Short mmCIF file of C-alpha atoms and ligand atoms in Angstrom, two decimals:
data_model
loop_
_atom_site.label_atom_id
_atom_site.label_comp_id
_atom_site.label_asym_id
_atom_site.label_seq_id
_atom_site.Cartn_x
_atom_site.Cartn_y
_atom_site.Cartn_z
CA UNK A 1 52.86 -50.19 56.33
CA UNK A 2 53.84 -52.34 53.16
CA UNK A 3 51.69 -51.98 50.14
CA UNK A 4 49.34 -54.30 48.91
CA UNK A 5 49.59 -55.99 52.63
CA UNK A 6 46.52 -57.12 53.68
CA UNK A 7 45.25 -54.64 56.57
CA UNK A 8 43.33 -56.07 60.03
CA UNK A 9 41.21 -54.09 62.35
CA UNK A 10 39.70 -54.90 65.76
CA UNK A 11 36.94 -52.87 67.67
CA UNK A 12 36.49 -53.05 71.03
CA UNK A 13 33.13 -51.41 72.01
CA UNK A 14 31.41 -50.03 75.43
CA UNK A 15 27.97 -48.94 76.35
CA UNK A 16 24.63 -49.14 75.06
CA UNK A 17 22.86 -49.80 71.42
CA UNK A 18 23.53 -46.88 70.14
CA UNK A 19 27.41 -47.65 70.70
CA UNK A 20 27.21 -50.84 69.46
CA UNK A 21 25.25 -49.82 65.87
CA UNK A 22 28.07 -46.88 65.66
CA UNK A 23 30.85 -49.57 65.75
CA UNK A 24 28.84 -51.28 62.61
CA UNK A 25 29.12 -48.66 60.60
CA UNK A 26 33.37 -48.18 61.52
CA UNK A 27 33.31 -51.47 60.82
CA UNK A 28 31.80 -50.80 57.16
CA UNK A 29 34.04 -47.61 56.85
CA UNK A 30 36.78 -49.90 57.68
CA UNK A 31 35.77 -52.41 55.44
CA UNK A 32 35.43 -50.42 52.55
CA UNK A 33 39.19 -49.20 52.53
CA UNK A 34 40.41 -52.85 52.65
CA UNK A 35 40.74 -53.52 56.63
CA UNK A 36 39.78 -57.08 57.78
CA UNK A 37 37.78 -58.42 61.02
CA UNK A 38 40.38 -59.93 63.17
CA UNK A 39 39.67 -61.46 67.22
CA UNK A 40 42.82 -60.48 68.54
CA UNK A 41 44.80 -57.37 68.90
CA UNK A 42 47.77 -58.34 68.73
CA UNK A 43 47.38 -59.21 64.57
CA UNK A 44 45.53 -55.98 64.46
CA UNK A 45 46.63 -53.08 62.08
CA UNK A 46 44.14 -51.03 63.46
CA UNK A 47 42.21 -50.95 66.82
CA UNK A 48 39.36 -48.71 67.88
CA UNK A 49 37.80 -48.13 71.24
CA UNK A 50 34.55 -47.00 70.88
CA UNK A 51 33.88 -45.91 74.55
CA UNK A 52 30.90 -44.86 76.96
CA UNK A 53 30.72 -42.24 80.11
CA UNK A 54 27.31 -43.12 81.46
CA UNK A 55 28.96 -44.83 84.38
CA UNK A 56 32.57 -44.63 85.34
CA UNK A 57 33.27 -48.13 85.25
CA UNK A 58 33.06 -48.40 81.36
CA UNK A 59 35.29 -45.28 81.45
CA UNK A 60 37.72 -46.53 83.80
CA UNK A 61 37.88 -49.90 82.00
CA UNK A 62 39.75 -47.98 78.95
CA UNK A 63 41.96 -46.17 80.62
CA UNK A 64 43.19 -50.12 81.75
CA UNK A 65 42.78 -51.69 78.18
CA UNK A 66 44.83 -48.54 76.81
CA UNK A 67 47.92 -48.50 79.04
CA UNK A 68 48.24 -52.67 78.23
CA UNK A 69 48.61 -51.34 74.65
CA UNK A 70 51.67 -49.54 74.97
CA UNK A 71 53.44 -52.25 74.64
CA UNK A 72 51.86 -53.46 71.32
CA UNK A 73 52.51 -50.85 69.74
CA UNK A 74 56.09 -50.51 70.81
CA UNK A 75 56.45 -53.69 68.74
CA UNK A 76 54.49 -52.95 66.02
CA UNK A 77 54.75 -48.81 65.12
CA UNK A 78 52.83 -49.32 62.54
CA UNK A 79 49.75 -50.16 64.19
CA UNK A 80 47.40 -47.38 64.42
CA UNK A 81 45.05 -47.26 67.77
CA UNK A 82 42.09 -44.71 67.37
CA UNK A 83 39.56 -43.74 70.57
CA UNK A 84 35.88 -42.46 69.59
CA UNK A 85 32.24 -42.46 71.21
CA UNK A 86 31.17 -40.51 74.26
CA UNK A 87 34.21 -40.07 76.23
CA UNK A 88 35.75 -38.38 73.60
CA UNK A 89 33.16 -35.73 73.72
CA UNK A 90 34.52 -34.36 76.79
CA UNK A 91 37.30 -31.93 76.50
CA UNK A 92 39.07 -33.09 80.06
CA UNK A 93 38.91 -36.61 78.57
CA UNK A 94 40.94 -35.46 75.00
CA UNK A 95 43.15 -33.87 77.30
CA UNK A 96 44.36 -36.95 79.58
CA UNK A 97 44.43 -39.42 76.53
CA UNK A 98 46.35 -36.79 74.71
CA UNK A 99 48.96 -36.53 77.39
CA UNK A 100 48.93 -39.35 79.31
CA UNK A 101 48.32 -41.79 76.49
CA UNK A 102 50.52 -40.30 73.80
CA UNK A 103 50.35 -43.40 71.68
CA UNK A 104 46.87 -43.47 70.71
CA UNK A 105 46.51 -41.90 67.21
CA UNK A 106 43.43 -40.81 65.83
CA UNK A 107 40.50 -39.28 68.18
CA UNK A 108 36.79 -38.66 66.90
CA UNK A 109 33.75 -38.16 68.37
CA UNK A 110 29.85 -39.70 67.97
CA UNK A 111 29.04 -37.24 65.56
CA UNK A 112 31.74 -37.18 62.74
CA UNK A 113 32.15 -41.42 62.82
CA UNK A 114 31.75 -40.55 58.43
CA UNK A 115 35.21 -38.34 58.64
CA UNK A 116 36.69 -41.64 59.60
CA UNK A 117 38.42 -42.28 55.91
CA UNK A 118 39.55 -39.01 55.94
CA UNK A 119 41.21 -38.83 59.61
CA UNK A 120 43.26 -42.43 58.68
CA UNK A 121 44.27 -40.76 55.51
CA UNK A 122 45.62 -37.50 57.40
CA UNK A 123 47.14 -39.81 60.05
CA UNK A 124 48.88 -41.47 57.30
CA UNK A 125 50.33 -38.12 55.53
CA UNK A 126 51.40 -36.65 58.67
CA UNK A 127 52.19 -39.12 61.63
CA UNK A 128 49.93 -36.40 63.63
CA UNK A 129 48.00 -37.47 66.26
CA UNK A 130 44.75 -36.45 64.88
CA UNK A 131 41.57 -35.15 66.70
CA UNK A 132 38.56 -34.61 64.82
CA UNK A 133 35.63 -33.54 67.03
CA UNK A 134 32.17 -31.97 66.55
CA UNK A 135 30.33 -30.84 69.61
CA UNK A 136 26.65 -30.48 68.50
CA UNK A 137 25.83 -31.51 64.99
CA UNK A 138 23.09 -30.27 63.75
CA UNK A 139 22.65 -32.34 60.68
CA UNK A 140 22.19 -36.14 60.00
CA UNK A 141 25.12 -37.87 57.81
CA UNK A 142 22.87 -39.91 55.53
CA UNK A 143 25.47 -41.81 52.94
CA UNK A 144 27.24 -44.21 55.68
CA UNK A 145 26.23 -47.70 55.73
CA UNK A 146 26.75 -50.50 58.70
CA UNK A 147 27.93 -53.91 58.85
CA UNK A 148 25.67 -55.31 60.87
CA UNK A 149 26.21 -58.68 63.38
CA UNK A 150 23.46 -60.65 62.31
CA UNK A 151 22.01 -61.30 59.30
CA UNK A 152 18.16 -61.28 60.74
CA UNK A 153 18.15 -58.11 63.37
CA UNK A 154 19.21 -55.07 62.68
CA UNK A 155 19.24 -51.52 64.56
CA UNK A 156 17.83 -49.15 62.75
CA UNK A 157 18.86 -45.22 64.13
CA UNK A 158 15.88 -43.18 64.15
CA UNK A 159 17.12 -40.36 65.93
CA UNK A 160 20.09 -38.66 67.90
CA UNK A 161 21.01 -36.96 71.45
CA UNK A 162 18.58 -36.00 73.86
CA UNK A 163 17.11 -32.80 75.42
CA UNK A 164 16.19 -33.82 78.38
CA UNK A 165 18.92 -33.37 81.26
CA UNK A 166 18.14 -36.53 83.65
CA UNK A 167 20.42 -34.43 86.63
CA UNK A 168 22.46 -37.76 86.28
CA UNK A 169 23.09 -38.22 83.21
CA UNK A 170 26.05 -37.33 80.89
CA UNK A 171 24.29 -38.34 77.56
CA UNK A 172 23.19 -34.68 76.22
CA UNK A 173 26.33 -33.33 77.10
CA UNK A 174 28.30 -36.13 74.67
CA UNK A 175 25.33 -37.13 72.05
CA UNK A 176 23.85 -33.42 72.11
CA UNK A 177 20.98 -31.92 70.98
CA UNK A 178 17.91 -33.95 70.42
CA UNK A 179 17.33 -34.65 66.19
CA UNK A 180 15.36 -36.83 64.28
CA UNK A 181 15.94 -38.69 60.84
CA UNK A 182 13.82 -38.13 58.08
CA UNK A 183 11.13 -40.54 58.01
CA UNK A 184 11.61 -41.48 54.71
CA UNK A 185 15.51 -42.49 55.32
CA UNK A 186 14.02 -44.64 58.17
CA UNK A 187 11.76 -46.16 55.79
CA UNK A 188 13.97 -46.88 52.85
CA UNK A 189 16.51 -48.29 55.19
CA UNK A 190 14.44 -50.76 56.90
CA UNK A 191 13.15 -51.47 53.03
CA UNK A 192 16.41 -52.62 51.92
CA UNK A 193 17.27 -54.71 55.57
CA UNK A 194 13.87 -56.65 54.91
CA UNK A 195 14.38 -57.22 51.12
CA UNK A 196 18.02 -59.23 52.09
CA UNK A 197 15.97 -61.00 54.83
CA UNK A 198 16.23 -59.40 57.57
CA UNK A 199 12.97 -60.03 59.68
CA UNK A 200 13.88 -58.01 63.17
CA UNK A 201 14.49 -54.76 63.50
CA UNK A 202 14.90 -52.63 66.80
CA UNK A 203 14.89 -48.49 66.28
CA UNK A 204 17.14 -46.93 68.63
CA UNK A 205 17.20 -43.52 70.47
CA UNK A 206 17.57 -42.20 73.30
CA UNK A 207 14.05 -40.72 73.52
CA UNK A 208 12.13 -42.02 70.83
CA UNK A 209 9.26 -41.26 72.35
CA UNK A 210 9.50 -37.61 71.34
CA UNK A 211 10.82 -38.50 67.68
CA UNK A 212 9.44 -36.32 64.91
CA UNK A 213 9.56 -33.00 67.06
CA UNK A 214 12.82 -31.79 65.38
CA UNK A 215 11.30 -31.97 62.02
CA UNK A 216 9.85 -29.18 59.90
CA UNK A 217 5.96 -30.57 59.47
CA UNK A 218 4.11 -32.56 62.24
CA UNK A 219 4.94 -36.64 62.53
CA UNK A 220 4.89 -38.84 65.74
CA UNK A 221 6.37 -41.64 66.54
CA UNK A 222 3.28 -43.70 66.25
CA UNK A 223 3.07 -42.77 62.51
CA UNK A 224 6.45 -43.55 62.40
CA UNK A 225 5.33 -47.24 63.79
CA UNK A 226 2.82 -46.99 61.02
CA UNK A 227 4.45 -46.37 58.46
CA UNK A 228 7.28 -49.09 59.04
CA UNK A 229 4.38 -52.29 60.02
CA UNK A 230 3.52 -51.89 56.47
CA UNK A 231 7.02 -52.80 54.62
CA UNK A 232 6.74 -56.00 53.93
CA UNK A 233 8.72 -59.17 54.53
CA UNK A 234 9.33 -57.87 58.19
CA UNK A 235 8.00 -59.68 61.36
CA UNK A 236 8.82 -57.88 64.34
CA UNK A 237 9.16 -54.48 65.35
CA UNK A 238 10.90 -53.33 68.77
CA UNK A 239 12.27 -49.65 69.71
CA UNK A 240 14.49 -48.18 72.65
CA UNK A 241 14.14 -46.26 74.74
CA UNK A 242 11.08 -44.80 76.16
CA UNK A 243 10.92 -41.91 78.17
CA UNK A 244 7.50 -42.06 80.49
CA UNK A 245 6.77 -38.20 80.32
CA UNK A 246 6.44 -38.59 76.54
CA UNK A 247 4.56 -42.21 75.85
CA UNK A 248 1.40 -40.60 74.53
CA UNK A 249 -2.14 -42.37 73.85
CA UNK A 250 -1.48 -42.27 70.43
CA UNK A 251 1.26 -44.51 70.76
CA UNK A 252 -0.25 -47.03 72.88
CA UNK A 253 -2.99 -47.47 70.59
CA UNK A 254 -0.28 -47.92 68.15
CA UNK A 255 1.41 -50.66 69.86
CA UNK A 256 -1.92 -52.48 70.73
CA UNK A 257 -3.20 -52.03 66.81
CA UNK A 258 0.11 -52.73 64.72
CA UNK A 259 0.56 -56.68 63.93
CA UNK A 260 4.53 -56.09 64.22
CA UNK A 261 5.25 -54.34 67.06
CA UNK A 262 6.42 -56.36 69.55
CA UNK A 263 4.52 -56.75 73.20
CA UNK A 264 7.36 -55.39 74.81
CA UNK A 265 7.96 -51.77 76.19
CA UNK A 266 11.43 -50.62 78.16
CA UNK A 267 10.47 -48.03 80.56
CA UNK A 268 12.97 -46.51 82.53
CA UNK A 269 11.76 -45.28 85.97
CA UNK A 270 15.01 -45.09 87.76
CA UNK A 271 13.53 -44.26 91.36
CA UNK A 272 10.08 -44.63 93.24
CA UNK A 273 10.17 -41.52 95.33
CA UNK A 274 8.40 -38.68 94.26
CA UNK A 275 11.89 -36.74 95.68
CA UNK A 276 14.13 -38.50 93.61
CA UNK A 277 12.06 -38.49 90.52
CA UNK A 278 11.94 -34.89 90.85
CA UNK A 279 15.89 -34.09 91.71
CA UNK A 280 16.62 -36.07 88.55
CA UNK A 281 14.59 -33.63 86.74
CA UNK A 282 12.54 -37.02 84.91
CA UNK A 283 9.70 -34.89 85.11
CA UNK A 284 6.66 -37.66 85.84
CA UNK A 285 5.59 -38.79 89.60
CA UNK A 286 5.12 -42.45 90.77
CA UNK A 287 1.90 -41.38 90.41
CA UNK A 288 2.17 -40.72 86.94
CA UNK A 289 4.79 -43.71 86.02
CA UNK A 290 1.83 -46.18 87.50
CA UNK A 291 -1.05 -45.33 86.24
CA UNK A 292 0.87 -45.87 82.54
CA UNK A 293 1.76 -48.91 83.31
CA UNK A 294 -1.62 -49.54 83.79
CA UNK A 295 -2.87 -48.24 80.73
CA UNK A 296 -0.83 -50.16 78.94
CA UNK A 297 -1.58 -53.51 80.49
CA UNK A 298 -4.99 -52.57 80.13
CA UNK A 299 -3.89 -51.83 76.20
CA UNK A 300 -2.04 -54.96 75.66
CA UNK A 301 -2.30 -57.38 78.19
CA UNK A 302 0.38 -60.03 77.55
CA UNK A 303 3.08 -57.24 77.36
CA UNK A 304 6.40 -57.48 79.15
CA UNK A 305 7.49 -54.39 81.08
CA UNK A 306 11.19 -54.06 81.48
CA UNK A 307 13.06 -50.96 83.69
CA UNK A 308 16.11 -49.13 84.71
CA UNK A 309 16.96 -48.58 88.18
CA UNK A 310 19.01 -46.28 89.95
CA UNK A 311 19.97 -46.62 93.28
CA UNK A 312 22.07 -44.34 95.67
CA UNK A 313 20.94 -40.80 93.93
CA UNK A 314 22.05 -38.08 95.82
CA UNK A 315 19.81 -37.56 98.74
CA UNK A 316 18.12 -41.14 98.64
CA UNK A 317 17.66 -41.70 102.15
CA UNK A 318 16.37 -45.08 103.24
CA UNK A 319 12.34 -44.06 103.10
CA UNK A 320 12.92 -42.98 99.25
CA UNK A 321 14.55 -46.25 98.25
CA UNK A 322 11.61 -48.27 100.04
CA UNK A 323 9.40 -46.54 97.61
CA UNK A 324 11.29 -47.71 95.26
CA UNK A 325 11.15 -51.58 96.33
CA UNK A 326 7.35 -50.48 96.33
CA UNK A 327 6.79 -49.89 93.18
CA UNK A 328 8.98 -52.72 91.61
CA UNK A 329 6.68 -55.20 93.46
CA UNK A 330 3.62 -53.23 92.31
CA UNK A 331 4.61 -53.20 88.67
CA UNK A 332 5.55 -56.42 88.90
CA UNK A 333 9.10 -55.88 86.11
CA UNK A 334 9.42 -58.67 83.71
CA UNK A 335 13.39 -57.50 83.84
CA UNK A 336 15.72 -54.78 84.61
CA UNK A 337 18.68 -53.16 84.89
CA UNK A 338 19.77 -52.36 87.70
CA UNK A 339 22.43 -49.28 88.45
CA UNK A 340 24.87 -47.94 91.46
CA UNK A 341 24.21 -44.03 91.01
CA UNK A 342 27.83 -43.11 89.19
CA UNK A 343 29.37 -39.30 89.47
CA UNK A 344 29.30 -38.11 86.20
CA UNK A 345 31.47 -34.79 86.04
CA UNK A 346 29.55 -32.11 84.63
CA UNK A 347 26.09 -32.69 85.77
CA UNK A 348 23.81 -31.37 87.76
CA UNK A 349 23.44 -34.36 90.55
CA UNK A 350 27.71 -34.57 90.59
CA UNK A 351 27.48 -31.19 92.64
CA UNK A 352 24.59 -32.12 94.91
CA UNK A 353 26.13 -32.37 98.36
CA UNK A 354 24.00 -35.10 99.84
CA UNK A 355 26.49 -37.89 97.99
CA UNK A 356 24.72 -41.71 99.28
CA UNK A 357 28.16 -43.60 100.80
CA UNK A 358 29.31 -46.67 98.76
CA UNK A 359 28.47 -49.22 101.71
CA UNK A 360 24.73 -47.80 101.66
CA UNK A 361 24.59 -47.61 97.55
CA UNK A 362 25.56 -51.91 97.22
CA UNK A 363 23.16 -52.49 100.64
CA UNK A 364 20.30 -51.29 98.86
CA UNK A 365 21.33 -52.43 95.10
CA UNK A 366 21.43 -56.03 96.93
CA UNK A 367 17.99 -55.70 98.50
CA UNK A 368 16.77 -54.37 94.95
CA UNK A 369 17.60 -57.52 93.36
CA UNK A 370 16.18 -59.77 95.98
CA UNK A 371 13.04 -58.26 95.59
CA UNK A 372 13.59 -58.20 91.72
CA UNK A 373 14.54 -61.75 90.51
CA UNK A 374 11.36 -63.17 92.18
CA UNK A 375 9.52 -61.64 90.34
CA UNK A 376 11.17 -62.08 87.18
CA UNK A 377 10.73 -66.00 88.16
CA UNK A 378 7.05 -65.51 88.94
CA UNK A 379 6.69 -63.78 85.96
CA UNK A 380 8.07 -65.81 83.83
CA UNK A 381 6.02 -68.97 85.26
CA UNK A 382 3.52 -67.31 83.19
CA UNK A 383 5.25 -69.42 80.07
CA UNK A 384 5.02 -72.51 81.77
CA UNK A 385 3.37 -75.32 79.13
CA UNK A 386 3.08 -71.84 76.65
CA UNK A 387 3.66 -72.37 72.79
CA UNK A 388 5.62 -69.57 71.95
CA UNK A 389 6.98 -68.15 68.58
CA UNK A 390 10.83 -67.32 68.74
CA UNK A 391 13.30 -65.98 66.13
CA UNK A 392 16.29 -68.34 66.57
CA UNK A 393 19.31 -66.28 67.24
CA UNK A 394 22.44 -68.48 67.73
CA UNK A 395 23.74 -71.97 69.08
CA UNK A 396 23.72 -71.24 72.91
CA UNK A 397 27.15 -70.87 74.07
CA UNK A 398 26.99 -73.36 77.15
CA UNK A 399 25.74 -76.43 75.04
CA UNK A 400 26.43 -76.88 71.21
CA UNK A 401 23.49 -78.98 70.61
CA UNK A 402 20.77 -75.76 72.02
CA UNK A 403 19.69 -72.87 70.09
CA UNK A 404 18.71 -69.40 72.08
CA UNK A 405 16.11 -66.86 70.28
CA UNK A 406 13.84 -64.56 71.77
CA UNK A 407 9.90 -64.28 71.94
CA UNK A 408 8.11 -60.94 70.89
CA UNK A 409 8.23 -60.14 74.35
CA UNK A 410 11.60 -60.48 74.69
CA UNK A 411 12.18 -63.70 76.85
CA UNK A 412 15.03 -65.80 76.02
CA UNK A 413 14.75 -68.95 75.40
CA UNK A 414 17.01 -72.20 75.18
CA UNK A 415 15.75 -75.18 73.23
CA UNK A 416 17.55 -78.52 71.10
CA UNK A 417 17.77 -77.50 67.64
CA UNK A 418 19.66 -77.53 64.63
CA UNK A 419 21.72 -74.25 63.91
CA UNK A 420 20.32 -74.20 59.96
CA UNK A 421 17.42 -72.81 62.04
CA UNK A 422 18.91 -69.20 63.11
CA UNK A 423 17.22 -66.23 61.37
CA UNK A 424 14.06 -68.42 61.29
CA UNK A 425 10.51 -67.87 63.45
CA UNK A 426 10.27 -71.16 65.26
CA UNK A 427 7.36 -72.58 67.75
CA UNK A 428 8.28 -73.72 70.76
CA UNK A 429 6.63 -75.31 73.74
CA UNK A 430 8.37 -73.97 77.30
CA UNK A 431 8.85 -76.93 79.84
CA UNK A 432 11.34 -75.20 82.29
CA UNK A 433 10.95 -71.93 83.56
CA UNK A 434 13.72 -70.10 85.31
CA UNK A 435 14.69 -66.34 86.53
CA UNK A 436 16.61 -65.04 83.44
CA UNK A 437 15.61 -67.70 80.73
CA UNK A 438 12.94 -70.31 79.52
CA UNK A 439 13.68 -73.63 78.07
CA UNK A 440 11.64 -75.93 75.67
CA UNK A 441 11.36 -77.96 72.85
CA UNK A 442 10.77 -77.36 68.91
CA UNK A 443 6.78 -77.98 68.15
N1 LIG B 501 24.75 -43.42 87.34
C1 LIG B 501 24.08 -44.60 87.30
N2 LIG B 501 23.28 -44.96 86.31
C2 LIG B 501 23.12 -44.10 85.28
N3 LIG B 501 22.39 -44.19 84.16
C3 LIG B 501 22.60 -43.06 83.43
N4 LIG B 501 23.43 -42.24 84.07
C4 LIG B 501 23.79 -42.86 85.24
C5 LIG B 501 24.62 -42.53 86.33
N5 LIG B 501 25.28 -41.37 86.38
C6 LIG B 501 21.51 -45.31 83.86
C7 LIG B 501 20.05 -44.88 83.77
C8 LIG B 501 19.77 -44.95 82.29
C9 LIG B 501 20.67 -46.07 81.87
C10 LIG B 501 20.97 -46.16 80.41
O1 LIG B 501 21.86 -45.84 82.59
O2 LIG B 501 19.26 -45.81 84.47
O3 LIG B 501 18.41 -45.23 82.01
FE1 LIG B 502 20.10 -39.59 79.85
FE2 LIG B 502 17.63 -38.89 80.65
FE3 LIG B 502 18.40 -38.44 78.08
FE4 LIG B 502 18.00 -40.96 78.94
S1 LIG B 502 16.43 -39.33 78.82
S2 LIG B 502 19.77 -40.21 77.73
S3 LIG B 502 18.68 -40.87 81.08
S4 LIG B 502 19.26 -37.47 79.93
#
C-alpha cells in the first residue's frame, strides 16, 4: 500500500447487539489509524466480517460472502480481509477459514477486538496470516472507545458472556464466562454519551439480569438502574436481555419507580412446555414464566412484553408446541422473534437424538406466527387515537417525506415530519394502527 494514500474500510456485521456495538468500536480502532467508512467493497482497503453462530444461517451466509471475495482480492493484493466475532471462537471454524479460505488475513476473536492495531501492524511486517484469539478473558478492556451509528442512542456494554448453558445455545462457548463492568465505567460512560446529547441509551448483555454477581462487593442490577436514572440530560433507559429465572422483585420495583426506564421488558421464553423448558436447561416452568408476567403487568401496567421463540427443539412433539401456542395467546406478546431450532455443534441439544424433521419445524413456525401477528395487531389497537411521545430516529426509508422513531415501549411509529427533527422527543397522535407499526401525525 502507497504511503500517505488515503485508506477505506468496510464492515459487514451478523448477529445480535452485542455484535453490532463490537463493530463500533473496530470502526473507532479503524478510525483512529486513518481508515475511512466506505459502502462498497470493492473501494475497500480493508474489510471485516464480524460474524455470529447462534443459528447456522448467519454462519453459512459468510462462508458465501467470503468465497465472492476471492476474486477482489486477486485484483487488489493489497486489500486486507479480516474475520472476527463468534465464529471465530470455535477452533473447527479457524480451521476451515484457514484452509479453505486462504485469502482472508487477519483472524480475532470477541474478546481481544483492542489487539486490533496491533494484529494490522503484524500483518503488515510479515504478510502472515495472523490469528489472535483468547478463549475466556477474564478481564474487561476499559480504554477502547466506539463510533457509534446515531448520534441520540447508544449501547452501552454492561457486561460479557453468560453462564448459563441454554442446551441450545452456542453463546457461552464463544462469549465465555459470565463478567460484569465496573459500575462506575458504566456510569462515566453513559455521563459522557448524555453530555454530547445523546438522550437513549440501551445496556446490553446477555443476562443482565444477573449483572453485579461477578464483582467483588454486593450490587444488582436494579442499583445499577439507579444509579444511571440519575445522570442527567438522559431520557430513556432500555436494557437486553432478560433471563426469567433471574428478574428479581427488586428489579421490578425498579422499573415501575425509575422515571427513565422504559415500559418495555424482552423476555425470552423460547418454549411453553414444561419438557422443553426443562431439556433446554432455562431453569423456570410455564408456571413460573406466567405468573412474572403477571407481576409485572400488575407492576407497570402499560408495559410491552416482547419474546423469543423456539420452535422444533429436540423432542418437541406436537402436544409441547400447543403449549406453546398456549401461552403466546395467554401472554398476549406485544412482539417476537421467532426461531427454527438450529444444530449448533458443541452443545448439549446437537447430540439429543430426538432431532424435530425440517417439514414439522416450518409447519409449526407458520402456525406460531398466525397465532402471533394477531395479537401484535390487537395489541397494538391499544394506540389507536393515543398521544404518544417518540424519539425521532430517521426519514423512513419507503417515503422521504415520513419520519420513524420509537415510543418508550418500543412501538414504531411512521409519521410526516421534517428530518431536522431526528434525535428529538416528539408527540404524536396515532391514527392508523397496523401489525408491525403505528402511524400518526406531529401534535
Ligand atoms: N436455534 C434456534 N434459535 C436459537 N437461539 C439461540 N440458539 C438457537 C439455536 N440453536 C435463539 C434464542 C435466543 C435468541 C437470541 O436466539 O431464542 O433467545
Ligand atoms: Fe444463550 Fe441461554 Fe446464555 Fe441467552 S441465557 S446467551 S440463550 S445460553
Amino acid at each position: 500500500m502507497k504511503k500517505n494514500k488515503q485508506k477505506y474500510y468496510h464492515i459487514i456485521t451478523y448477529g445480535c447487539q452485542m455484535n453490532e456495538h463490537d463493530s463500533e468500536k473496530i470502526s473507532w480502532l479503524l478510525e483512529d489509524l486513518g481508515y475511512v467508512w466506505t459502502d462498497t467493497k470493492e473501494d475497500s482497503d480493508f474489510i471485516v466480517y464480524n460474524t455470529c453462530l447462534v443459528r447456522e444461517n448467519a454462519e453459512l451466509k459468510v462462508y458465501g460472502q467470503l468465497g465472492a471475495l476471492k476474486g477482489l482480492k486477486r485484483q487488489n493484493p493489497d486489500l486486507i480481509i479480516a474475520l472476527c466475532g463468534c465464529m471465530m471462537q470455535r477452533e473447527e471454524i479457524r480451521e476451515i477459514i484457514l484452509s479453505k479460505y486462504k485469502h482472508v488475513d487477519i483472524i480475532f476473536g470477541t474478546n481481544n477486538i483492542h489487539k486490533l492495531p496491533q494484529l494490522i501492524h503484524r500483518y503488515e511486517q510479515t504478510g502472515d496470516t495472523i490469528v489472535d484469539i483468547i478463549e475466556d478473558s477474564r478481564e474487561i478492556v476499559e480504554d477502547i472507545n466506539a463510533n457509534r451509528m446515531y448520534s441520540y442512542k447508544a449501547f452501552v456494554n454492561i457486561m460479557y458472556g453468560c453462564n448459563n448453558f441454554c442446551t441450545y445455545c452456542i453463546v457461552p462457548y464463544t462469549r465465555g464466562r459470565e463478567k460484569s463492568r465496573e459500575p462506575k465505567n458504566i456510569i462515566n460512560e453513559i455521563k459522557e454519551l448524555t453530555s454530547k446529547g445523546y438522550k437513549e441509551i440501551t445496556l446490553l448483555g446477555q443476562n443482565v439480569n444477573s449483572y453485579g454477581k461477578t464483582l467483588n462487593y454486593n450490587y444488582s442490577f436494579a442499583k445499577l438502574l439507579r444509579e444511571i436514572n440519575k445522570i442527567e440530560g438522559l431520557e430513556r433507559i432500555r436494557f437486553m436481555t432478560s433471563h426469567p429465572k433471574d428478574l428479581s422483585d427488586e428489579l421490578i420495583e425498579a422499573m415501575a419507580s425509575l422515571d427513565k426506564v422504559c415500559e418495555h421488558l424482552h423476555l425470552p421464553v423460547q418454549s411453553g412446555s414444561n419438557k422443553i423448558l426443562k431439556a433446554m436447561n432455562r431453569k423456570y416452568t410455564r408456571e413460573e414464566y406466567l405468573l412474572l408476567i403477571d407481576k409485572i403487568r400488575k407492576a407497570i401496567p402499560n408495559i410491552a412484553i416482547s419474546t423469543d421463540i423456539i420452535v422444533g427443539f429436540p423432542g418437541e412433539r406436537e402436544e409441547d408446541f400447543e403449549e406453546t401456542l398456549d401461552l403466546v395467546k395467554e401472554v398476549r406478546y406485544d412482539s417476537a422473534f421467532t426461531f427454527l431450532y438450529s444444530i449448533r455443534e458443541g452443545t448439549i441439544a446437537a447430540n439429543m437424538e430426538n432431532q424435530v424433521p425440517d417439514e414439522i419445524k416450518h409447519n409449526r413456525f407458520q402456525k406460531l406466527l398466525d397465532t402471533l401477528y394477531p395479537i401484535f395487531y390487537e395489541k397494538n389497537l391499544n394506540y389507536e387515537n393515543k398521544i404518544v411521545e417518540v424519539l425521532v430516529e430517521e426519514v423512513s426509508k419507503n417515503d422521504p417525506n415520513m419520519l420513524t422513531g420509537r415510543t418508550r415501549t418500543g412501538k414504531l411509529i411512521h409519521f410526516k415530519g421534517n428530518r431536522e427533527l431526528i434525535g428529538q422527543l416528539v408527540d404524536v397522535r396515532i391514527d392508523k394502527i397496523k401489525t408491525f407499526t403505528l402511524e400518526g401525525y406531529l401534535v
